[in-house]
PDB file of C-alpha atoms in Angstrom:
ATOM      1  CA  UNK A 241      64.931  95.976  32.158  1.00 72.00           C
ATOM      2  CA  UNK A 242      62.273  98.617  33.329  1.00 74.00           C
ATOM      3  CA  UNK A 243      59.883  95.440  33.257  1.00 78.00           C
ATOM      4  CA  UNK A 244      62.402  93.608  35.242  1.00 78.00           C
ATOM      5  CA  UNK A 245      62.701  95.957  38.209  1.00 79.00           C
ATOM      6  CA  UNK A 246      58.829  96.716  38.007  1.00 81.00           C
ATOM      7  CA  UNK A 247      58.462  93.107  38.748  1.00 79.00           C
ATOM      8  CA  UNK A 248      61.335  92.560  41.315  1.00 81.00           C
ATOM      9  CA  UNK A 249      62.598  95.432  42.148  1.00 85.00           C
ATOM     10  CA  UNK A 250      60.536  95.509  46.071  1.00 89.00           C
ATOM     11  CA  UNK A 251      62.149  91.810  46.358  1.00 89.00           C
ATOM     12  CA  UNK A 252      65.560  92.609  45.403  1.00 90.00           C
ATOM     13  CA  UNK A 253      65.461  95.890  47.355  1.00 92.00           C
ATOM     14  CA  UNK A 254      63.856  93.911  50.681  1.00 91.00           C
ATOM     15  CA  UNK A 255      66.080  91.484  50.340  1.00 90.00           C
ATOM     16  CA  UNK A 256      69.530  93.695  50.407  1.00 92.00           C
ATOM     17  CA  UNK A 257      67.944  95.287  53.610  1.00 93.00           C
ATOM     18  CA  UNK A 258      67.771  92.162  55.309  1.00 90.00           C
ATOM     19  CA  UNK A 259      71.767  91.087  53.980  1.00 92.00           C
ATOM     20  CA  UNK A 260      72.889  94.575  55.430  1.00 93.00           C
ATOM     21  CA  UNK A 261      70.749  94.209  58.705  1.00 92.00           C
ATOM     22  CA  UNK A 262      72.020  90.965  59.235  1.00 91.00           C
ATOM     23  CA  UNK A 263      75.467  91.529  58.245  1.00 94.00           C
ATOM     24  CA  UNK A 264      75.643  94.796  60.645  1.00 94.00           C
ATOM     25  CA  UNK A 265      74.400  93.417  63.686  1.00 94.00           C
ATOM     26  CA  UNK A 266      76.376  90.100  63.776  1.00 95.00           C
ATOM     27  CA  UNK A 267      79.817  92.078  62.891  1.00 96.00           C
ATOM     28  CA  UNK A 268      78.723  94.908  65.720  1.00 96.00           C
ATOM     29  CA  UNK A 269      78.009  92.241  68.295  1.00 96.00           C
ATOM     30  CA  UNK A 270      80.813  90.024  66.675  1.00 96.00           C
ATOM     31  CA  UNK A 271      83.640  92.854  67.233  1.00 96.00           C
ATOM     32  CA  UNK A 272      81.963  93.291  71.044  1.00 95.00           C
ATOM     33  CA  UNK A 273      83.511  89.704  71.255  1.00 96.00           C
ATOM     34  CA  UNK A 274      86.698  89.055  69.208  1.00 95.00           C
ATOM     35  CA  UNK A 275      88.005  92.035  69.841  1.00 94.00           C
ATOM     36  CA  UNK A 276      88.609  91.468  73.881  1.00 94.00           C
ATOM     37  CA  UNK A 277      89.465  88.064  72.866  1.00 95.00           C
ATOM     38  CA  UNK A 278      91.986  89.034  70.448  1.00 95.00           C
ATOM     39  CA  UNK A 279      93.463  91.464  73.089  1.00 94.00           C
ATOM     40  CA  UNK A 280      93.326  88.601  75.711  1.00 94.00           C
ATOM     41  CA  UNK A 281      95.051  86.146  73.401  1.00 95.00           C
ATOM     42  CA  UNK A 282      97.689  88.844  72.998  1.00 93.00           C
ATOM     43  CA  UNK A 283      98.354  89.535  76.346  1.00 92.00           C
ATOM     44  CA  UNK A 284      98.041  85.794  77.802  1.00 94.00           C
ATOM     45  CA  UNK A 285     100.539  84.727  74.969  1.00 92.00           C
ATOM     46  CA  UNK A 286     103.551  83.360  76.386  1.00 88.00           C
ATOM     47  CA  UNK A 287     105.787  86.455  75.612  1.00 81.00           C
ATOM     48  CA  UNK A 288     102.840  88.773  76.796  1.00 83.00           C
ATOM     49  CA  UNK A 289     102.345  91.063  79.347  1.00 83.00           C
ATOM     50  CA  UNK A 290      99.618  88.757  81.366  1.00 87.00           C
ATOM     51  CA  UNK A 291     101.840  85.321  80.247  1.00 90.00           C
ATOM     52  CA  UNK A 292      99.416  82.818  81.165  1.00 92.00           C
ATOM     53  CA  UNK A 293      99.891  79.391  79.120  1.00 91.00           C
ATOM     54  CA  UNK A 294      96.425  77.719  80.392  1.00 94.00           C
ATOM     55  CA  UNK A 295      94.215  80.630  79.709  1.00 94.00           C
ATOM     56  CA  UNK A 296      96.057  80.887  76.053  1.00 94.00           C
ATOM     57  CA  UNK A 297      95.789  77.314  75.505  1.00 95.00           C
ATOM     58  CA  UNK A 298      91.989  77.145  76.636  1.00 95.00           C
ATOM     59  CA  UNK A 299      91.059  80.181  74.525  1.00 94.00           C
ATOM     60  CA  UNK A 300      93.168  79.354  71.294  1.00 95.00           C
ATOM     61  CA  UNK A 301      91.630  76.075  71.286  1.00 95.00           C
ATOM     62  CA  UNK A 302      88.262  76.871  72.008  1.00 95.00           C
ATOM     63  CA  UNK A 303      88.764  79.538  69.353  1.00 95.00           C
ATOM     64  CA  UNK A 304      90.575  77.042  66.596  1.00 94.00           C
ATOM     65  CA  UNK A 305      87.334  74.414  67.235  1.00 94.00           C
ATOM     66  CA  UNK A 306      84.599  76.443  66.312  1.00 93.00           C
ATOM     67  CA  UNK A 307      86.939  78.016  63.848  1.00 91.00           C
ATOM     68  CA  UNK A 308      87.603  74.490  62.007  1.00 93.00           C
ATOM     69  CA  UNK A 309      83.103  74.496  61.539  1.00 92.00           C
ATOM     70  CA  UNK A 310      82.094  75.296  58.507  1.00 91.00           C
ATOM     71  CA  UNK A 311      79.452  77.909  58.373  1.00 89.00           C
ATOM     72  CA  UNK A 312      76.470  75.571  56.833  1.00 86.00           C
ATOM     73  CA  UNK A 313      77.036  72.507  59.323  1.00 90.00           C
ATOM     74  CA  UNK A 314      77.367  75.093  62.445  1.00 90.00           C
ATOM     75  CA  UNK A 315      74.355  76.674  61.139  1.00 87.00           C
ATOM     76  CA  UNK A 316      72.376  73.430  61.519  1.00 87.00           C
ATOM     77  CA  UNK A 317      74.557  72.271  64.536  1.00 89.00           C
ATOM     78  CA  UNK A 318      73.076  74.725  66.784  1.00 88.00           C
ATOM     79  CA  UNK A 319      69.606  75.201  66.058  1.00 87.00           C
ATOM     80  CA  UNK A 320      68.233  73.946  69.231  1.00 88.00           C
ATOM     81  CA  UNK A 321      70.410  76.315  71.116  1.00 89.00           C
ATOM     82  CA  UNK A 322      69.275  79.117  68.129  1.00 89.00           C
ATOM     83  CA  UNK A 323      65.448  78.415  68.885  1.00 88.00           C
ATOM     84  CA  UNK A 324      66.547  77.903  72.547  1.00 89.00           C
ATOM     85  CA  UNK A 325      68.039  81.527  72.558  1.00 88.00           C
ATOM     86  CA  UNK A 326      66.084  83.272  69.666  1.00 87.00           C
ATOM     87  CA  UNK A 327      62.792  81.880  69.774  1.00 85.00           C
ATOM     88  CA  UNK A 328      62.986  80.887  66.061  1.00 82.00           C
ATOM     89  CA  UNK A 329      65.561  79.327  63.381  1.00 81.00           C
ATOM     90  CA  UNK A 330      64.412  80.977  60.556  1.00 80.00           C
ATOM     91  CA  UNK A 331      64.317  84.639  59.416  1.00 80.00           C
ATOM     92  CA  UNK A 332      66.984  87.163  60.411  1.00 81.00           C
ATOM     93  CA  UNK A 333      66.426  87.114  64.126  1.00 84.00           C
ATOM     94  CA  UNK A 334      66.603  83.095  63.675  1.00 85.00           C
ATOM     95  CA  UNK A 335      70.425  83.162  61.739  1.00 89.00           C
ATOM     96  CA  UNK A 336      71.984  86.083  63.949  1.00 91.00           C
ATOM     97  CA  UNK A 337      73.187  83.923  66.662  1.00 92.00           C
ATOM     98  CA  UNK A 338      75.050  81.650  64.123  1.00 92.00           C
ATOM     99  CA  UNK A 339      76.482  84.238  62.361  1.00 94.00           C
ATOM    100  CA  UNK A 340      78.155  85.781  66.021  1.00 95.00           C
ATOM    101  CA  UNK A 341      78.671  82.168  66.717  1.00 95.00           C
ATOM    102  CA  UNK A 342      80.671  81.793  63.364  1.00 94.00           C
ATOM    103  CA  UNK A 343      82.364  85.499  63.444  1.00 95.00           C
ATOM    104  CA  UNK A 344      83.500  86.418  66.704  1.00 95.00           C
ATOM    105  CA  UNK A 345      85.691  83.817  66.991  1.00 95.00           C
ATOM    106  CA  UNK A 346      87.232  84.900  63.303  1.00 94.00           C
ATOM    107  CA  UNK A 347      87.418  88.844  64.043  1.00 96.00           C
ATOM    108  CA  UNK A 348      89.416  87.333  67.540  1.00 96.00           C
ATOM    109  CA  UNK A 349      92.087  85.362  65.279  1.00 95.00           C
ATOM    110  CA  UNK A 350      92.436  88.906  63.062  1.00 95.00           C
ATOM    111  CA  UNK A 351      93.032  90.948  66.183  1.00 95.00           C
ATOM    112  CA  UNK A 352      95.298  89.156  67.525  1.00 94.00           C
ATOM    113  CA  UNK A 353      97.444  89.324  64.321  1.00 94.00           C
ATOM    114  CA  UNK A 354      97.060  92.944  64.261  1.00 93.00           C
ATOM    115  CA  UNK A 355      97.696  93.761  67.585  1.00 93.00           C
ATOM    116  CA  UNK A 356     100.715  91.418  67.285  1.00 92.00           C
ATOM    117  CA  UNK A 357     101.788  93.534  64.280  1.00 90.00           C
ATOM    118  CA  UNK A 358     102.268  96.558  66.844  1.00 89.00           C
ATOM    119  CA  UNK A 359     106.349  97.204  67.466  1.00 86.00           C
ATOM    120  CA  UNK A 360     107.323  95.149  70.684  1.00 84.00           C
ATOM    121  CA  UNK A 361     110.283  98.254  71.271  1.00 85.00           C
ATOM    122  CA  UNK A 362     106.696 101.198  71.815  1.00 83.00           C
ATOM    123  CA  UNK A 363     104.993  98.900  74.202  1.00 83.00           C
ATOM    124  CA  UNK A 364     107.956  98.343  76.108  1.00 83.00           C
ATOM    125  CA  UNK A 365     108.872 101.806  75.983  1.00 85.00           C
ATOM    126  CA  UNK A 366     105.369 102.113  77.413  1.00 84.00           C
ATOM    127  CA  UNK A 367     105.284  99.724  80.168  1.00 80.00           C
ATOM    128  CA  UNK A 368     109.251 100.784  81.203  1.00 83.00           C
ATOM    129  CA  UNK A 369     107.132 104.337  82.178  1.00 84.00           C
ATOM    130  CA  UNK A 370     104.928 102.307  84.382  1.00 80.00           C
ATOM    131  CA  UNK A 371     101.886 102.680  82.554  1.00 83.00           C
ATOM    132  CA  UNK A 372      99.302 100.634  83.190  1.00 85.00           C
ATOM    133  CA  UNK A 373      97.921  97.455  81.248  1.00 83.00           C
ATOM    134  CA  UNK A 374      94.584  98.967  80.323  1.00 85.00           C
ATOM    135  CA  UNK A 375      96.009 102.151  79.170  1.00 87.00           C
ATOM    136  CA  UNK A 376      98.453 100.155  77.105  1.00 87.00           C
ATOM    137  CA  UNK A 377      95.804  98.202  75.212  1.00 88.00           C
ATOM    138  CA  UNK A 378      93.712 101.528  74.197  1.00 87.00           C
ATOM    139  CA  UNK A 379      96.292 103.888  73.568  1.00 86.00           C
ATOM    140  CA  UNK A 380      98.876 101.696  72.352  1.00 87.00           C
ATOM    141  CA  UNK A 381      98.016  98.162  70.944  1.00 89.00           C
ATOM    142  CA  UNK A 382      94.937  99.320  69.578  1.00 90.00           C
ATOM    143  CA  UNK A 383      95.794 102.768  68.561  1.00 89.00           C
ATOM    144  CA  UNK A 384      98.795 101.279  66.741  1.00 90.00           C
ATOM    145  CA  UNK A 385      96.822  98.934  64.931  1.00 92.00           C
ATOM    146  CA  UNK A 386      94.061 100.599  63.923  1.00 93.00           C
ATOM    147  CA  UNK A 387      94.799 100.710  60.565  1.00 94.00           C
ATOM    148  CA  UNK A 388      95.028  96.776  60.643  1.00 94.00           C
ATOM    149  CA  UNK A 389      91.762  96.340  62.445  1.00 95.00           C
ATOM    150  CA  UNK A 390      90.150  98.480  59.950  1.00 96.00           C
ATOM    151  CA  UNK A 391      91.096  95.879  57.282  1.00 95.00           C
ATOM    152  CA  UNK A 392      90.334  93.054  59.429  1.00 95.00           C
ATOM    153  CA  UNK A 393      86.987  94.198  60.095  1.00 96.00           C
ATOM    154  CA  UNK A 394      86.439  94.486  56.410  1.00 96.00           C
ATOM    155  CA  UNK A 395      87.792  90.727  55.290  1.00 95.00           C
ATOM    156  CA  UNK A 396      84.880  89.892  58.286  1.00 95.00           C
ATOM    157  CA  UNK A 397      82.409  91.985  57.010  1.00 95.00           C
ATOM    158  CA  UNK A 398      83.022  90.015  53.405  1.00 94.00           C
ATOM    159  CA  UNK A 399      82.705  86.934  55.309  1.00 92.00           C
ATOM    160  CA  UNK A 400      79.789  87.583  56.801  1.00 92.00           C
ATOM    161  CA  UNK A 401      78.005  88.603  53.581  1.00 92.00           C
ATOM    162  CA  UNK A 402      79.006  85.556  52.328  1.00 89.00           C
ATOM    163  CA  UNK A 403      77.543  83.714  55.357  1.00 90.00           C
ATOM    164  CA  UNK A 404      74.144  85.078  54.846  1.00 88.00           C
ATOM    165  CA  UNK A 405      74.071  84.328  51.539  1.00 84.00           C
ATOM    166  CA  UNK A 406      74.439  80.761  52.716  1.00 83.00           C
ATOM    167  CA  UNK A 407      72.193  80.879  55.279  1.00 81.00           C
ATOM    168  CA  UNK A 408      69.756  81.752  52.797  1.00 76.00           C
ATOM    169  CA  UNK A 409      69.194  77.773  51.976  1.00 73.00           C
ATOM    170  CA  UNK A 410      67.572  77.996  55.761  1.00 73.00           C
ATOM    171  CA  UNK A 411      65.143  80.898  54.885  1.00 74.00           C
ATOM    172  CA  UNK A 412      67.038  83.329  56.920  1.00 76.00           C
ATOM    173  CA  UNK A 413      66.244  85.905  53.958  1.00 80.00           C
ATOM    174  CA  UNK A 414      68.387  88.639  52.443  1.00 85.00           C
ATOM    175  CA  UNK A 415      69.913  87.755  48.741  1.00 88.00           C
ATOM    176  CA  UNK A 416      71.112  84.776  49.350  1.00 85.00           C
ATOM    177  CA  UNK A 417      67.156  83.303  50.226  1.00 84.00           C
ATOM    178  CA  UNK A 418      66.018  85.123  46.704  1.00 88.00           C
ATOM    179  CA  UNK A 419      68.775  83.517  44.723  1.00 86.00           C
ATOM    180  CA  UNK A 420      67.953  80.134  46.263  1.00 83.00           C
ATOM    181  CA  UNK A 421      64.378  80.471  46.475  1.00 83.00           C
ATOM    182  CA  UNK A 422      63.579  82.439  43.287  1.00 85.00           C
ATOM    183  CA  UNK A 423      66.983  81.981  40.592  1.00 80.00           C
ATOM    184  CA  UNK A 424      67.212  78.445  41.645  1.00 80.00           C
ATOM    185  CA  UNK A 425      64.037  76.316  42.586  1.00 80.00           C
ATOM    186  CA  UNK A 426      61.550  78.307  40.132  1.00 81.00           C
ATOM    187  CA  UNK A 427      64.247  79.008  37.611  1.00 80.00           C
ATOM    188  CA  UNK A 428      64.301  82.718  37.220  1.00 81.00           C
ATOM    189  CA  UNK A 429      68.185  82.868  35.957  1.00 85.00           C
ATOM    190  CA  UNK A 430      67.754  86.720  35.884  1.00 87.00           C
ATOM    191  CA  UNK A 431      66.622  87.461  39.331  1.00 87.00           C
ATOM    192  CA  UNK A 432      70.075  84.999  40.002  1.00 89.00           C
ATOM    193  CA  UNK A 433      72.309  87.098  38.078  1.00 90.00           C
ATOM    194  CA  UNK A 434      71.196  90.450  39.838  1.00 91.00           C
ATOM    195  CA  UNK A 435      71.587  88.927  43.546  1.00 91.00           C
ATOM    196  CA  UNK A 436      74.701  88.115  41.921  1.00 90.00           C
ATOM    197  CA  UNK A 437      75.344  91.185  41.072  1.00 92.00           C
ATOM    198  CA  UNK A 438      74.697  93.158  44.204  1.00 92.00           C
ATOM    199  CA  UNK A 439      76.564  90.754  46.507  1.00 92.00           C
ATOM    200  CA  UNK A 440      79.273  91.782  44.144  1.00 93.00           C
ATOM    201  CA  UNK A 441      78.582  95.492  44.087  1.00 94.00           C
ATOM    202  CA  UNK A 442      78.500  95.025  48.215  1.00 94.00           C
ATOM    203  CA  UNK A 443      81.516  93.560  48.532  1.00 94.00           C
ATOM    204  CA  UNK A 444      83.595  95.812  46.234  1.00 95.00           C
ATOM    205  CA  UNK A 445      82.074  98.591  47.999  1.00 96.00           C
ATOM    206  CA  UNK A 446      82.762  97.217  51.229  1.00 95.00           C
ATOM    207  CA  UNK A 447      86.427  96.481  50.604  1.00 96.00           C
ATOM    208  CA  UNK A 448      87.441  99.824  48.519  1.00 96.00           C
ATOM    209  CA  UNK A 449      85.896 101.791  51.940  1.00 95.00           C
ATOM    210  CA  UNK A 450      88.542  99.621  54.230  1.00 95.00           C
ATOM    211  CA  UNK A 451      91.123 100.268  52.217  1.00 95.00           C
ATOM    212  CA  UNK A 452      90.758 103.974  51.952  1.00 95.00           C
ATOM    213  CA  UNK A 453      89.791 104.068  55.381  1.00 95.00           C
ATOM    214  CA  UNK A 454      93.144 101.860  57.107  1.00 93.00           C
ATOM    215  CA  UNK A 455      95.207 103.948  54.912  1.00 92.00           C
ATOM    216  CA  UNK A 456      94.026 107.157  55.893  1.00 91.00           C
ATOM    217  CA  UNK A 457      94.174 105.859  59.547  1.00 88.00           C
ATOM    218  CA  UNK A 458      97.780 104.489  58.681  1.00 79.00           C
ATOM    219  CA  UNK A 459      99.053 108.577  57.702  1.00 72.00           C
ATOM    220  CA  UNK A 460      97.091 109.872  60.737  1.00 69.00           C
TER     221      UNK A 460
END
């Protein structure tokens, strides 16, 4: 084992660096994005407050398109517009458009159902007071939901680690790159089985934290 890490250990270390790097920027910039959305498809919804049934229809299908893209073809789909944008298709910077790309639209869908999840009676309540549509989306749709977007964010966080484990094929780097590169085209099954085990270790991590974290927002 000590022989192991002495040998890897730099790699394996480097490598969950770059997952977390990429993973945290694309959900940041990601939730910059499908969280307006979300609150946009909420309020143009036909029963919303800003009813508007082109906008809705315009968004929810631009939204359900790249939605219906799997990760790997989308990743190759756009890699003019990547280098175009990026200056490279390879490395982190080269696979962080494609992951907002692929995200934002997802963390949109999941705010939407949370917000949605908010009791129709409050807002009214809110809006029979006269207050206004900005303050009802801060301190009422999203305040209400927080606990919801807490565990939204985290299912997105998941699928984003799982993305850049994909995007590893590409040479974008992280875990996913050292599994491919390392446990699969030079046959080292035990560098496999540790990337293995730290996506693992991530994702537990990652989803125990959301949990405690909506339900201590959900009692506050």
């Amino acid at each position: 084992m000590l022989q192991f890490w002495a040998d890897w250990g730099d790699l394996i270390w480097s490598g969950t660096l770059q997952t977390l790097t990429m993973t945290g920027i694309a959900l940041v910039i990601s939730t910059f994005i499908g969280l307006p959305l979300g609150t946009l498809l909420v309020l143009t919804r036909p029963s919303g407050r800003l009813a508007n049934r082109y906008v809705y229809g315009a968004l929810s299908s631009v939204i359900n398109v790249v939605r219906s893209i799997p990760f790997i073809i989308l990743l190759f789909f756009i890699l003019p517009f990547t280098r175009f944008i990026m200056g490279t298709t390879i490395g982190v910077q080269g696979v962080l458009l494609p992951l907002i790309v692929f995200t934002a639209p997802y963390i949109a869908r999941l705010m939407e159902s949370a917000l949605l999840e908010v009791d129709r009676g409050v807002v009214e309540a809110y809006e029979a007071m006269g207050i206004s549509t900005r303050k009802i989306i801060w301190y009422v749709l999203i305040r209400e939901a927080r606990s919801s977007i807490v565990l939204g964010l985290t299912i997105a966080t998941i699928g984003l680690i799982g993305a850049t484990a994909m995007a590893g094929l590409v040479g974008a780097g992280g875990l996913g790159d050292i599994a491919y590169q390392y446990g699969h085209l030079r046959f080292e099954p035990e560098v496999m089985y540790v990337t293995i085990f730290v996506l693992i270790l991530l994702v537990q991590s990652i989803q125990s934290f959301g949990n405690r974290l909506a339900a201590r927002l959900k009692k506050a």
